[in-house]
Short mmCIF file of C-alpha atoms in Angstrom, two decimals:
data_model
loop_
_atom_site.label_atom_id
_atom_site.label_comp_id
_atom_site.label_asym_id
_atom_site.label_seq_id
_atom_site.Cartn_x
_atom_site.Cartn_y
_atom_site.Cartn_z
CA UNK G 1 61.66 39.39 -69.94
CA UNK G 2 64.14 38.33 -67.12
CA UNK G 3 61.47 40.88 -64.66
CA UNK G 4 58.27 38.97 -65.86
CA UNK G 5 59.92 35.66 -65.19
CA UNK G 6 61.11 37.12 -61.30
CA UNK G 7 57.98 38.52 -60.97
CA UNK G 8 56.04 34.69 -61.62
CA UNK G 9 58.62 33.46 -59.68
CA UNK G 10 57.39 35.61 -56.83
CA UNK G 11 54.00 34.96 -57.06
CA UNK G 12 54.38 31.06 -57.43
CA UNK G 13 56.47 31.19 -54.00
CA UNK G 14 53.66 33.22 -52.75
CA UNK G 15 50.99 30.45 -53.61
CA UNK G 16 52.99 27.49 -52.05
CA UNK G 17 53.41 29.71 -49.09
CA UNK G 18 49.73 30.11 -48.12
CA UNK G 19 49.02 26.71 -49.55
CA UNK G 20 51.21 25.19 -46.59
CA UNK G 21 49.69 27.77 -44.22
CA UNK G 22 46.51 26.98 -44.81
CA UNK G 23 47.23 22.63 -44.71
CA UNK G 24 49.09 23.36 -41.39
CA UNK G 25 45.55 25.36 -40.30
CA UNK G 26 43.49 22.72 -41.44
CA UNK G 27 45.41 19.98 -39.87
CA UNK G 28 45.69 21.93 -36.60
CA UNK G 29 41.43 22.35 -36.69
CA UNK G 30 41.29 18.36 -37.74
CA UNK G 31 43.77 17.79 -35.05
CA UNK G 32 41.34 20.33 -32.53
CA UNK G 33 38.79 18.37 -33.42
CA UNK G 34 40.04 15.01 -33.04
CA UNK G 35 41.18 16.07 -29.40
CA UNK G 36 37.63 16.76 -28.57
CA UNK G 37 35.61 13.99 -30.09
CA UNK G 38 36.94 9.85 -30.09
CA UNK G 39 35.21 6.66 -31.11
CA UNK G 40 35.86 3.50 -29.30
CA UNK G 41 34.74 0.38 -31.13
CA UNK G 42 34.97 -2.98 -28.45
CA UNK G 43 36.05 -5.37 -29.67
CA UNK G 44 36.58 -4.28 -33.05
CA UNK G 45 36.64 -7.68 -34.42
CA UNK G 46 33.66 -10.06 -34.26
CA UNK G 47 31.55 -12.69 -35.70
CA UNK G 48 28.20 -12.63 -37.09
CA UNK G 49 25.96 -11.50 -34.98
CA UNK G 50 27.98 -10.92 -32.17
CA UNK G 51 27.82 -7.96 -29.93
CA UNK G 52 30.43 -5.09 -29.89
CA UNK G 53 30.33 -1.55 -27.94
CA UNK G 54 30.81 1.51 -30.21
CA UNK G 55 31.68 4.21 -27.96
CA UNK G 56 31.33 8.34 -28.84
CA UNK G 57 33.15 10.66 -26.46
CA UNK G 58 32.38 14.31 -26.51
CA UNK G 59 34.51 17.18 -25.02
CA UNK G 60 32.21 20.45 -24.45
CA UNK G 61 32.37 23.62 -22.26
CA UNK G 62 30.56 23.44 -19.42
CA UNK G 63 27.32 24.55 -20.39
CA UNK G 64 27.21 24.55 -23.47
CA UNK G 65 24.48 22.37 -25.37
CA UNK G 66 25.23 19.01 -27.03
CA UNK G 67 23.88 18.65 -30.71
CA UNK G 68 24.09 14.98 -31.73
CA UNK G 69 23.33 13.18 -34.97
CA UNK G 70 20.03 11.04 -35.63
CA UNK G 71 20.27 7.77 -34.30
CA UNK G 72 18.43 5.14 -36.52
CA UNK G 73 18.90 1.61 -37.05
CA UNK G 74 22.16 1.43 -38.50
CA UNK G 75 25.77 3.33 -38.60
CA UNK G 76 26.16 2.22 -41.83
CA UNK G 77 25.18 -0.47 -44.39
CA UNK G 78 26.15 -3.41 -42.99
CA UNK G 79 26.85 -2.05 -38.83
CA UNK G 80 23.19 -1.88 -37.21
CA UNK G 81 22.62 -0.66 -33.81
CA UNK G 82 21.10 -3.34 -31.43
CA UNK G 83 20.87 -1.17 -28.35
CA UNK G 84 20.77 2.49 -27.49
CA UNK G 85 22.70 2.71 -24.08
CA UNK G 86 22.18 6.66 -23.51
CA UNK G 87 24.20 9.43 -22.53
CA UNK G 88 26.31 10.11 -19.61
CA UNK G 89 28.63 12.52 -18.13
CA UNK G 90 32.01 11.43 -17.62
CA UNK G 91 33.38 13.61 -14.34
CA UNK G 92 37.00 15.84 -15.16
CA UNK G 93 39.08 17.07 -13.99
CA UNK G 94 38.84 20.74 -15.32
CA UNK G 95 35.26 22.13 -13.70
CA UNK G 96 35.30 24.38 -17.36
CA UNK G 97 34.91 21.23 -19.37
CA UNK G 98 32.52 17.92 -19.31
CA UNK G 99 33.19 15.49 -20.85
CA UNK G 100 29.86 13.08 -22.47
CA UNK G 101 30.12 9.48 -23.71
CA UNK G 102 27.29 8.02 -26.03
CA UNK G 103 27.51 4.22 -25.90
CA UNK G 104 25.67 2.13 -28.15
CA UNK G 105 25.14 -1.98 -28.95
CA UNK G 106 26.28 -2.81 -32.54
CA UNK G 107 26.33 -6.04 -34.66
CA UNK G 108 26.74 -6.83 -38.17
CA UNK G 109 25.24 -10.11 -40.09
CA UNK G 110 27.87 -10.36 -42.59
CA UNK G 111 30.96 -11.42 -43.01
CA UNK G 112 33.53 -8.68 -43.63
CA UNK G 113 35.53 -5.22 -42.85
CA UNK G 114 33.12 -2.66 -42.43
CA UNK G 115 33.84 0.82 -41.85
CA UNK G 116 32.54 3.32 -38.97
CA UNK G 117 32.17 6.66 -41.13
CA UNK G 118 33.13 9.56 -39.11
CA UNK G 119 30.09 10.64 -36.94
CA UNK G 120 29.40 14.48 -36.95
CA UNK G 121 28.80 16.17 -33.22
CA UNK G 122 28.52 19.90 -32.01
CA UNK G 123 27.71 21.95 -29.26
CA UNK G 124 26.10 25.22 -28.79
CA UNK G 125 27.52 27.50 -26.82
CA UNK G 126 26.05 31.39 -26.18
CA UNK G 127 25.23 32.23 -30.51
CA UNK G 128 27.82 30.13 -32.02
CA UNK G 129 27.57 26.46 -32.94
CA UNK G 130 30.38 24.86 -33.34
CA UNK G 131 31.30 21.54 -35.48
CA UNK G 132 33.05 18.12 -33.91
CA UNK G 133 33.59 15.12 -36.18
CA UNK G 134 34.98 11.83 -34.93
CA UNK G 135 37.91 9.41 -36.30
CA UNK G 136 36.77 6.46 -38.24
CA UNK G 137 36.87 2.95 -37.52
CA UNK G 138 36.97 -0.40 -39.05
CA UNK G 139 35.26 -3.31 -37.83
CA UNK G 140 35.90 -6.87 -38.70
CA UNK G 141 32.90 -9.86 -38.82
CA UNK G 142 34.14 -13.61 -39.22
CA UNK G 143 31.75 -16.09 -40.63
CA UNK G 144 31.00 -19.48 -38.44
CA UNK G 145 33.86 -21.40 -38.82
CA UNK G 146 32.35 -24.79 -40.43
CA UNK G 147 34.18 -27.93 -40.26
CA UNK G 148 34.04 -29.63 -43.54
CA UNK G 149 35.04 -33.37 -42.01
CA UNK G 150 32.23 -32.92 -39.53
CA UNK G 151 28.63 -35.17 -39.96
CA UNK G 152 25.39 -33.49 -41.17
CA UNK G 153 23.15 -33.32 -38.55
CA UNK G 154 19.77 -33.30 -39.08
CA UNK G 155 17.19 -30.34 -38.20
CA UNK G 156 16.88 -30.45 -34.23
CA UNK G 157 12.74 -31.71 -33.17
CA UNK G 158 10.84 -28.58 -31.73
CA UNK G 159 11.25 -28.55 -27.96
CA UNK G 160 8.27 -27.74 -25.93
CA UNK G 161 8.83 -24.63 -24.02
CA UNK G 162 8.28 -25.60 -20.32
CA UNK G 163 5.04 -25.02 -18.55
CA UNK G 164 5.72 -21.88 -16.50
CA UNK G 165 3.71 -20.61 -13.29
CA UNK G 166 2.11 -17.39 -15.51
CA UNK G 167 0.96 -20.02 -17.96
CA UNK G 168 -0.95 -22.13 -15.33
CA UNK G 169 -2.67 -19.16 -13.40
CA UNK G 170 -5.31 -18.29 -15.35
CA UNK G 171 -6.35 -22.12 -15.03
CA UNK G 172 -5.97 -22.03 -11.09
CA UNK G 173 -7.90 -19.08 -10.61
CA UNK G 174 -10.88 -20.43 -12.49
CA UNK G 175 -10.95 -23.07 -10.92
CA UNK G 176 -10.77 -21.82 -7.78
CA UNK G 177 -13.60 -19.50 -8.66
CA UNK G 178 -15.44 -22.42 -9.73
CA UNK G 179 -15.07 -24.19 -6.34
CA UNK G 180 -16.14 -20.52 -4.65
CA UNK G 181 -19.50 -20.40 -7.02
CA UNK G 182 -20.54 -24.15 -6.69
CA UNK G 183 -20.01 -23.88 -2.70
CA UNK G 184 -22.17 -20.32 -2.58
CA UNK G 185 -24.66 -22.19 -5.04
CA UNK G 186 -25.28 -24.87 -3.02
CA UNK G 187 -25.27 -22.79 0.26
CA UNK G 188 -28.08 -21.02 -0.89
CA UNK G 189 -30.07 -24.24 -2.46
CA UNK G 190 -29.72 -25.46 1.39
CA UNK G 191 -31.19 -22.77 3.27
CA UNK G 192 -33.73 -22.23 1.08
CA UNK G 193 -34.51 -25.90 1.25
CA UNK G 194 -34.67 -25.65 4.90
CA UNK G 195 -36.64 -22.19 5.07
CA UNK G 196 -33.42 -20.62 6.98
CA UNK G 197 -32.27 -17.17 5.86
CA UNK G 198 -28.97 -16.82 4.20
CA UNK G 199 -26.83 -14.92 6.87
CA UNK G 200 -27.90 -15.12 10.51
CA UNK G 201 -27.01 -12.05 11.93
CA UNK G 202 -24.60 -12.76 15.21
CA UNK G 203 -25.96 -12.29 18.58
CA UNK G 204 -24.57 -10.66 21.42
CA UNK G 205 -23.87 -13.29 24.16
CA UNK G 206 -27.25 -11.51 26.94
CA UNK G 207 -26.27 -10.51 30.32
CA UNK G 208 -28.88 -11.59 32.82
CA UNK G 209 -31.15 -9.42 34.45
CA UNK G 210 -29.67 -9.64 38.13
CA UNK G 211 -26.46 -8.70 37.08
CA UNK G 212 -27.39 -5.45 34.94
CA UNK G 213 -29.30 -4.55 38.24
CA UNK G 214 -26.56 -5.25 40.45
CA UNK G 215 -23.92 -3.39 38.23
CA UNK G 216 -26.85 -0.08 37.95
CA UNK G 217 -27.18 -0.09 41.31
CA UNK G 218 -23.71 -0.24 42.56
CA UNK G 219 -23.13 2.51 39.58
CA UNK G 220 -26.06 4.53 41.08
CA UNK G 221 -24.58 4.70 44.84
CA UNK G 222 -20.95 5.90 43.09
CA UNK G 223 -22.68 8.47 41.49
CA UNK G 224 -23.71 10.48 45.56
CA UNK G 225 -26.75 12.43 44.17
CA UNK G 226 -28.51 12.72 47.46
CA UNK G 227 -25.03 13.84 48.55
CA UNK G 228 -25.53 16.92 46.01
CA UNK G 229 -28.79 17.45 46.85
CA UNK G 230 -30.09 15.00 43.82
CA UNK G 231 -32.40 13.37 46.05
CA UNK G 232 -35.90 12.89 44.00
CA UNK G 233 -33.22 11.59 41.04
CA UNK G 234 -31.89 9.48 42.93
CA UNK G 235 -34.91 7.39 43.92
CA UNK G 236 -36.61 7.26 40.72
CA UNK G 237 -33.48 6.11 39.45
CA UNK G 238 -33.47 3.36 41.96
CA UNK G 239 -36.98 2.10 41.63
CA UNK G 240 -36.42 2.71 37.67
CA UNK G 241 -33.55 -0.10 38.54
CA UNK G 242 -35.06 -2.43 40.48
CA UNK G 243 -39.13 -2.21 38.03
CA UNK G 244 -36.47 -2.61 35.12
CA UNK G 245 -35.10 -6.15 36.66
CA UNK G 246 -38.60 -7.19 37.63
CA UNK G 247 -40.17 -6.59 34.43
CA UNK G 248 -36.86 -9.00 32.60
CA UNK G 249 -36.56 -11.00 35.00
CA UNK G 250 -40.45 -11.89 35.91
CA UNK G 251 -41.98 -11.03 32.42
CA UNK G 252 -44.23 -8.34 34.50
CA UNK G 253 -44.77 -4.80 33.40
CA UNK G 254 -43.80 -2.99 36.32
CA UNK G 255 -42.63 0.46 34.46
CA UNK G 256 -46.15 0.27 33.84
CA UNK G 257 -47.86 -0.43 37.19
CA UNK G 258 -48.26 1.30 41.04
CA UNK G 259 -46.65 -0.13 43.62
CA UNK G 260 -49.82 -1.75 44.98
CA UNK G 261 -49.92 -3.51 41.35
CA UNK G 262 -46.32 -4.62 41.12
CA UNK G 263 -46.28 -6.00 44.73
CA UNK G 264 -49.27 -8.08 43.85
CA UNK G 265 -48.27 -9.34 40.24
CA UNK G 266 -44.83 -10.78 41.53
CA UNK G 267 -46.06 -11.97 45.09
CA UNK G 268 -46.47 -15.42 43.34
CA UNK G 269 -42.95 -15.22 42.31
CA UNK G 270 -41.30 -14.88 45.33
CA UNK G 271 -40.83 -17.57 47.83
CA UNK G 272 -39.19 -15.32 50.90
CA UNK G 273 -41.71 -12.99 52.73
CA UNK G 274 -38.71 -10.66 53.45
CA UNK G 275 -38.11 -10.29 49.75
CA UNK G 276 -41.91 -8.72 48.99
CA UNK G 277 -41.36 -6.60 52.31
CA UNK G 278 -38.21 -5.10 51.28
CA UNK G 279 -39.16 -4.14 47.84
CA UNK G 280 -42.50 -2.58 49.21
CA UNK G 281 -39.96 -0.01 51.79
CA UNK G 282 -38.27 0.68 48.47
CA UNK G 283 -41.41 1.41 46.47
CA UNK G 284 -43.30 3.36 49.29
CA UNK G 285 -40.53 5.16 50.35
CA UNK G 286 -39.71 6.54 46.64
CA UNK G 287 -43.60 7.08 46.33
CA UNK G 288 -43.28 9.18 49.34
CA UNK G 289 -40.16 11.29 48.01
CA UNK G 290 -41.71 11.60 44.27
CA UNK G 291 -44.97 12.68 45.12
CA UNK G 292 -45.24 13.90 48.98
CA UNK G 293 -41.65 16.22 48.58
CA UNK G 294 -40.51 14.09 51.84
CA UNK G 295 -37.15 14.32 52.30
CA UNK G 296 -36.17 11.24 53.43
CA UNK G 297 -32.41 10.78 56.03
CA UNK G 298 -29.18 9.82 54.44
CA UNK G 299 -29.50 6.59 55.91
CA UNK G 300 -32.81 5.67 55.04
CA UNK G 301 -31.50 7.01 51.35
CA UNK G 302 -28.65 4.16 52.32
CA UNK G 303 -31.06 1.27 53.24
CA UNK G 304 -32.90 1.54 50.11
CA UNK G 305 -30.33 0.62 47.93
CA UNK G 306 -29.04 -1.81 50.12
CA UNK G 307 -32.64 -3.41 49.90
CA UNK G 308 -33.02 -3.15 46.23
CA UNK G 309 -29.30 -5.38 46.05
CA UNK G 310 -30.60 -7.51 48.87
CA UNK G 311 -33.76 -7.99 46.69
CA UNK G 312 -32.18 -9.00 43.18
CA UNK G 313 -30.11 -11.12 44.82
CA UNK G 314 -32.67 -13.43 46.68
CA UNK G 315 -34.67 -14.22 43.66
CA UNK G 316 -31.97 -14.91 41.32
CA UNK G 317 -33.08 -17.83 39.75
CA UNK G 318 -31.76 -21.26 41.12
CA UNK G 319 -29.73 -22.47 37.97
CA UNK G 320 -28.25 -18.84 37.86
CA UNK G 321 -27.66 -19.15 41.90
CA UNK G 322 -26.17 -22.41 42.01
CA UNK G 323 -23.81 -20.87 38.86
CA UNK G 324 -23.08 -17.51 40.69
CA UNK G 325 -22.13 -19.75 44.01
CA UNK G 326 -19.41 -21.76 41.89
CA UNK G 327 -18.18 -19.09 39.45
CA UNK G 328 -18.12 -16.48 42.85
CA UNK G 329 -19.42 -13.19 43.12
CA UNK G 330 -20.97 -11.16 40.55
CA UNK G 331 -18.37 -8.95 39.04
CA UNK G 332 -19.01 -5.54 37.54
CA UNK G 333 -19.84 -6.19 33.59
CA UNK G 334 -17.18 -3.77 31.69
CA UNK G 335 -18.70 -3.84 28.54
CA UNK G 336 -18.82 -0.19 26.95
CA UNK G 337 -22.41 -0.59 25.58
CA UNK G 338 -23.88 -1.78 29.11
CA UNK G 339 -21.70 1.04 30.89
CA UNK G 340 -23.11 3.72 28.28
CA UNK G 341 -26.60 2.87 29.23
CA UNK G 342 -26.20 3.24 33.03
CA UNK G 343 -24.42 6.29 32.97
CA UNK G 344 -27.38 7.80 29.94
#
């Protein structure tokens, strides 16, 4: 009898014994796990409707993947998240460990103490999955304070919300698109009143005829073609020159005519005799070279263009002479389009 009692004796010891093991093993896991996961609640007392931070710090290994819980619209019945702030990474100290802090907006609309249950984490790390749960918290919400000795107020009157910018745009652009379509509208009722076309196309200021011929000819002698043998070129390009100014200048179609027809159709033009006898050496003597082969001397080759300048010159027309003697002497026109056809 006295063995059997030893012997329960023995095995009762033996149960308290791994009882207190295993307590001491679960508070040193709770303890583990409180070390690795903490819940900050600021301020932890409010009232209604006021704003407070809840704060969820997470200890993992580096690398290892965070596993959070669902986040809805409340953290419990009466605590309701307002804001979702996200997820960042807290920097430590120990490059094997990071350290992750979930912050989000919370508010309650009661009056009260409210807890904050105990919010499970983990991480995954290579096949295992391990478990974090945080401490809870308690949060206190204070009603309005109301003093009772205080007048009821009546309701406040609706204020009108003031008239912003955004509001008032629409209304501008109309009616500056109004003021755009009634000007257009009666643009158009006026020029078809008037029998005018609706855009006039713009005009190029014209260059006169005496100095396109001056500028060609000046361009011609830079060019030196009966210096490289160019000689035929260069006199057709001279009379071309000098039957282009006559035909603008005198309405006559000289491109058209001999030289025994030009020097007749513009002998009523021209009031100096030398005038008519210069252009006919310039005619002639490009006749001669264009369809006799003669080979006329550099000089002569000279002369001729010197003649066809002397002759635009003397029958510029008075208004455009009396302009030319105040303004000075003709300078070389440097506009691209004029240049492109001399050179062509």
């Amino acid at each position: 009898m006295q063995k059997r009692k030893r012997r329960l004796i023995s095995i009762s010891d033996k149960s308290i014994i791994w009882a207190t093991i295993s307590v001491l093993l679960l508070f040193v896991s709770l303890e583990g796990k409180a070390q690795n996961t903490e819940a900050i609640l600021t301020p932890k007392k409010i009232r209604i409707a006021e704003p407070s931070n809840l704060e969820f710090r997470i200890k993992i290994p580096k690398g290892a993947v965070l596993v959070e819980p669902v986040w809805g619209d409340t953290i419990s019945g009466k605590i309701e998240i307002t804001a979702n702030l996200g997820l960042d990474t807290i920097p430590q100290a120990l490059e094997k460990e990071i350290l992750l802090s979930r912050k989000l907006k919370v508010t309650s609309y009661e009056a009260g103490f409210f807890p904050v249950p105990p919010m499970a984490f983990g991480y995954i790390s290579g096949m295992d999955t391990i478990y974090l749960e945080s401490q809870a918290l308690l949060m206190e919400v204070d009603s309005v304070q109301i003093d009772p000795q205080a007048p009821i107020k009546d309701i406040k009157e609706i204020q009108k919300a003031p008239i912003l910018f955004e509001d008032i745009l629409p209304w501008l652009l109309g009616f500056i698109a109004l003021l755009i379509i009634s000007f257009v509208a009666y643009y158009i009722y006026r020029r078809r009143k008037y029998r005018k076309p609706l855009f006039v196309p713009r005009q190029k200021p014209q260059i006169p005829p005496y100095i396109i011929a001056i500028n060609e000819l000046e361009h011609l002698r830079k060019k030196k073609l009966c210096q490289q043998g160019f000689v035929k070129v260069y006199h057709i390009g001279l009379t071309d020159i000098v039957r282009t100014y006559i035909q603008s200048q005198f309405n006559i179609p000289s491109m058209e005519m001999t030289t025994d027809e030009t020097l007749a159709a513009i002998k009523p033009h021209i009031i100096e005799k030398d005038s008519l006898s210069d252009l006919e050496a310039i005619l002639c003597l490009a006749d001669l070279v264009k369809f006799a082969k003669h080979l006329p001397e550099e000089r002569e080759n000279d002369l001729s263009l010197d003649l066809a300048i002397k002759f635009v010159k003397n029958t510029i027309p008075v208004e455009a002479s009396n302009q030319q003697n105040n303004d000075g002497p003709v300078q070389e026109d440097n506009d691209d389009e004029h240049e492109d056809e001399i050179q062509s």
